mmCIF file of C-alpha atoms in Angstrom:
data_model
loop_
_atom_site.group_PDB
_atom_site.id
_atom_site.type_symbol
_atom_site.label_atom_id
_atom_site.label_comp_id
_atom_site.label_asym_id
_atom_site.label_seq_id
_atom_site.Cartn_x
_atom_site.Cartn_y
_atom_site.Cartn_z
ATOM 1 C CA SER A 653 14.217 21.857 -4.663
ATOM 2 C CA GLY A 654 10.972 22.702 -4.989
ATOM 3 C CA ALA A 655 10.381 19.576 -6.744
ATOM 4 C CA TYR A 656 12.007 17.219 -3.943
ATOM 5 C CA LYS A 657 9.957 19.106 -1.343
ATOM 6 C CA ALA A 658 7.171 19.315 -3.046
ATOM 7 C CA LEU A 659 7.392 15.262 -3.186
ATOM 8 C CA GLY A 660 8.311 14.686 0.373
ATOM 9 C CA ILE A 661 5.144 16.649 1.395
ATOM 10 C CA VAL A 662 3.187 14.631 -0.332
ATOM 11 C CA GLN A 663 4.805 11.497 0.792
ATOM 12 C CA ALA A 664 4.773 12.711 4.525
ATOM 13 C CA ALA A 665 0.683 13.553 4.053
ATOM 14 C CA LEU A 666 0.142 10.849 2.082
ATOM 15 C CA GLY A 667 2.110 8.184 4.371
ATOM 16 C CA ALA A 668 0.245 9.548 7.663
ATOM 17 C CA ALA A 669 -3.836 9.352 6.008
ATOM 18 C CA GLY A 670 -2.032 6.054 5.185
ATOM 19 C CA VAL A 671 -1.246 4.421 8.041
ATOM 20 C CA LEU A 672 -4.468 5.703 9.718
ATOM 21 C CA TYR A 673 -6.410 4.383 7.003
ATOM 22 C CA ALA A 674 -5.186 0.772 8.135
ATOM 23 C CA LEU A 675 -5.043 1.874 11.638
ATOM 24 C CA PHE A 676 -9.003 2.058 11.101
ATOM 25 C CA GLY A 677 -9.696 -1.057 8.941
ATOM 26 C CA VAL A 678 -8.003 -2.870 11.752
ATOM 27 C CA ALA A 679 -10.695 -1.534 14.511
ATOM 28 C CA MET A 680 -13.655 -1.614 11.825
ATOM 29 C CA SER A 681 -12.628 -5.423 10.433
ATOM 30 C CA ALA A 682 -12.041 -6.428 14.388
ATOM 31 C CA PHE A 683 -15.441 -4.624 15.621
ATOM 32 C CA VAL A 684 -17.797 -5.998 13.078
ATOM 33 C CA MET A 685 -16.358 -9.157 12.722
ATOM 34 C CA SER A 686 -19.186 -11.735 13.701
ATOM 35 C CA SER A 687 -19.362 -15.507 13.353
ATOM 36 C CA THR A 688 -20.526 -15.180 10.280
ATOM 37 C CA THR A 689 -18.694 -12.826 8.840
ATOM 38 C CA SER A 690 -15.859 -15.279 9.458
ATOM 39 C CA LYS A 691 -16.848 -18.609 8.175
ATOM 40 C CA ILE A 692 -16.937 -17.074 4.930
ATOM 41 C CA TYR A 693 -13.646 -15.313 5.175
ATOM 42 C CA GLY A 694 -11.844 -18.333 6.336
ATOM 43 C CA THR A 695 -9.127 -18.647 9.186
ATOM 44 C CA ALA A 696 -6.136 -18.219 6.171
ATOM 45 C CA ALA A 697 -8.353 -14.943 4.954
ATOM 46 C CA LEU A 698 -8.619 -12.933 8.141
ATOM 47 C CA ILE A 699 -4.549 -13.778 8.161
ATOM 48 C CA LEU A 700 -4.481 -12.456 4.928
ATOM 49 C CA LEU A 701 -6.683 -9.646 5.730
ATOM 50 C CA TYR A 702 -4.401 -7.952 9.021
ATOM 51 C CA GLY A 703 -1.475 -8.836 7.687
ATOM 52 C CA ARG A 704 -1.196 -6.958 4.945
ATOM 53 C CA ALA A 705 -3.030 -4.071 6.928
ATOM 54 C CA ALA A 706 0.090 -4.902 9.297
ATOM 55 C CA VAL A 707 2.210 -4.108 6.386
ATOM 56 C CA ASN A 708 0.098 -1.220 4.795
ATOM 57 C CA VAL A 709 1.204 0.032 8.513
ATOM 58 C CA LEU A 710 4.530 0.074 7.963
ATOM 59 C CA THR A 711 4.556 1.374 4.287
ATOM 60 C CA GLY A 712 2.728 4.622 5.796
ATOM 61 C CA ALA A 713 5.013 4.808 8.494
ATOM 62 C CA LEU A 714 8.558 4.001 6.233
ATOM 63 C CA LEU A 715 6.372 6.774 3.585
ATOM 64 C CA VAL A 716 5.822 9.341 6.435
ATOM 65 C CA VAL A 717 9.573 9.259 6.998
ATOM 66 C CA THR A 718 10.694 9.034 3.976
ATOM 67 C CA GLY A 719 8.766 12.193 3.045
ATOM 68 C CA ILE A 720 10.605 14.038 5.686
ATOM 69 C CA GLY A 721 13.929 13.137 5.000
ATOM 70 C CA VAL A 722 13.337 14.233 1.527
ATOM 71 C CA PHE A 723 11.990 17.701 2.656
ATOM 72 C CA ARG A 724 15.175 18.086 4.229
ATOM 73 C CA ALA A 725 17.228 16.971 1.977
ATOM 74 C CA LYS A 726 19.005 13.803 3.783
ATOM 75 C CA ARG A 727 21.057 10.952 1.960
ATOM 76 C CA TRP A 728 19.257 8.527 3.905
ATOM 77 C CA ALA A 729 15.908 9.244 2.721
ATOM 78 C CA ARG A 730 16.890 7.784 -0.600
ATOM 79 C CA TRP A 731 17.716 4.336 1.545
ATOM 80 C CA SER A 732 14.139 4.607 3.002
ATOM 81 C CA GLY A 733 12.251 5.944 0.196
ATOM 82 C CA LEU A 734 13.623 2.335 -1.812
ATOM 83 C CA ALA A 735 12.770 0.174 1.000
ATOM 84 C CA TYR A 736 8.722 1.938 0.776
ATOM 85 C CA ALA A 737 8.798 1.672 -2.520
ATOM 86 C CA ALA A 738 9.985 -2.056 -3.054
ATOM 87 C CA ILE A 739 7.422 -3.085 0.191
ATOM 88 C CA SER A 740 4.563 -1.075 -1.150
ATOM 89 C CA LEU A 741 5.529 -2.164 -4.650
ATOM 90 C CA PHE A 742 5.536 -6.608 -3.102
ATOM 91 C CA GLU A 743 2.669 -5.933 -0.659
ATOM 92 C CA THR A 744 0.176 -4.742 -3.747
ATOM 93 C CA PHE A 745 0.748 -7.064 -5.917
ATOM 94 C CA GLY A 746 1.366 -10.176 -3.517
ATOM 95 C CA GLY A 747 -1.135 -8.845 -1.341
ATOM 96 C CA THR A 748 -3.963 -9.095 -4.407
ATOM 97 C CA ALA A 749 -2.497 -12.103 -5.708
ATOM 98 C CA LEU A 750 -3.231 -13.776 -2.041
ATOM 99 C CA ASN A 751 -6.624 -11.799 -1.859
ATOM 100 C CA TRP A 752 -8.018 -13.359 -5.320
ATOM 101 C CA MET A 753 -6.425 -16.826 -4.561
ATOM 102 C CA PHE A 754 -8.248 -16.596 -0.458
ATOM 103 C CA VAL A 755 -10.733 -14.173 0.179
ATOM 104 C CA MET A 756 -12.299 -13.421 -3.143
ATOM 105 C CA PRO A 757 -13.012 -17.139 -4.591
ATOM 106 C CA ARG A 758 -15.332 -18.054 -0.674
ATOM 107 C CA THR A 759 -16.857 -13.838 -0.727
ATOM 108 C CA LEU A 760 -17.575 -13.969 -4.588
ATOM 109 C CA GLY A 761 -18.613 -17.682 -4.106
ATOM 110 C CA THR A 762 -20.859 -17.521 -1.194
ATOM 111 C CA SER A 763 -22.625 -14.404 -2.026
ATOM 112 C CA GLY A 764 -25.127 -15.528 -4.705
ATOM 113 C CA MET A 765 -23.539 -11.974 -6.375
ATOM 114 C CA PRO A 766 -24.831 -12.080 -10.223
ATOM 115 C CA HIS A 767 -21.484 -12.836 -12.258
ATOM 116 C CA GLU A 768 -21.068 -9.795 -14.200
ATOM 117 C CA PHE A 769 -20.944 -8.043 -10.823
ATOM 118 C CA GLN A 770 -18.490 -10.288 -9.638
ATOM 119 C CA MET A 771 -16.383 -9.407 -12.773
ATOM 120 C CA ILE A 772 -16.960 -6.083 -11.840
ATOM 121 C CA ALA A 773 -15.116 -6.811 -8.326
ATOM 122 C CA VAL A 774 -12.800 -8.188 -10.222
ATOM 123 C CA ALA A 775 -12.603 -5.143 -12.491
ATOM 124 C CA THR A 776 -12.036 -2.525 -9.479
ATOM 125 C CA THR A 777 -9.585 -4.852 -8.020
ATOM 126 C CA ALA A 778 -7.543 -4.367 -11.045
ATOM 127 C CA VAL A 779 -7.699 -0.332 -11.290
ATOM 128 C CA SER A 780 -7.211 -0.703 -7.676
ATOM 129 C CA VAL A 781 -3.624 -2.380 -7.801
ATOM 130 C CA LEU A 782 -2.457 0.412 -11.325
ATOM 131 C CA VAL A 783 -3.421 3.259 -8.589
ATOM 132 C CA ALA A 784 -1.964 1.958 -5.594
ATOM 133 C CA CYS A 785 1.381 1.429 -7.849
ATOM 134 C CA ILE A 786 1.859 5.095 -8.664
ATOM 135 C CA LEU A 787 2.965 6.718 -5.593
ATOM 136 C CA PRO A 788 5.455 3.970 -4.907
ATOM 137 C CA THR A 789 6.625 3.911 -8.609
ATOM 138 C CA VAL A 790 6.988 7.663 -9.078
ATOM 139 C CA THR A 791 9.294 7.653 -5.446
ATOM 140 C CA LEU A 792 11.686 4.960 -7.392
ATOM 141 C CA VAL A 793 11.606 6.898 -9.826
ATOM 142 C CA ALA A 794 12.428 10.150 -8.037
ATOM 143 C CA LEU A 795 14.876 9.074 -5.564
ATOM 144 C CA LEU A 796 17.010 6.620 -8.211
ATOM 145 C CA SER A 797 17.959 9.413 -10.656
ATOM 146 C CA ARG A 798 20.866 11.038 -10.914
ATOM 147 C CA ARG A 799 19.717 14.343 -9.884
ATOM 148 C CA ALA A 800 17.940 12.745 -6.131
ATOM 149 C CA ARG A 801 21.893 11.922 -5.938
ATOM 150 C CA THR A 802 23.358 15.292 -5.566
ATOM 151 C CA GLU A 803 20.285 17.321 -3.867
ATOM 152 C CA LEU A 804 19.706 14.496 -1.181
ATOM 153 C CA ASP A 805 23.112 14.107 -0.265
ATOM 154 C CA GLN A 806 23.039 16.288 3.385
#
């Protein structure tokens, strides 16, 4: 149907953008990384940064594949979409929790930033998590529906 074709287009486009964004982020992090920055972040935070970027490339690629499959009404698109949604939601919540435990205490604690700005950084992160959960949640709901089972059965 038209709704699934539209969902497929959105998924493929946002997946491709996500892959490019993650790769750009890794490249910029590697380029900008200086001895001062690496001292602030520490090894655990750097591993987290690159690990999350790798997962973001994976979820972006899965989303592209899912979008193409949903657009073409392929049965396998349901499974790739469910895998995308599960990995994406786990990475969003788990990665954010790890970020709050390892990265934010080091960066906020050493930045000399006023307490009010630190609270804004935490609130902004919380809102970002909510926004990051929208597409995986929509994908889950759309692909778990009875309608998806009948329309994506080719």
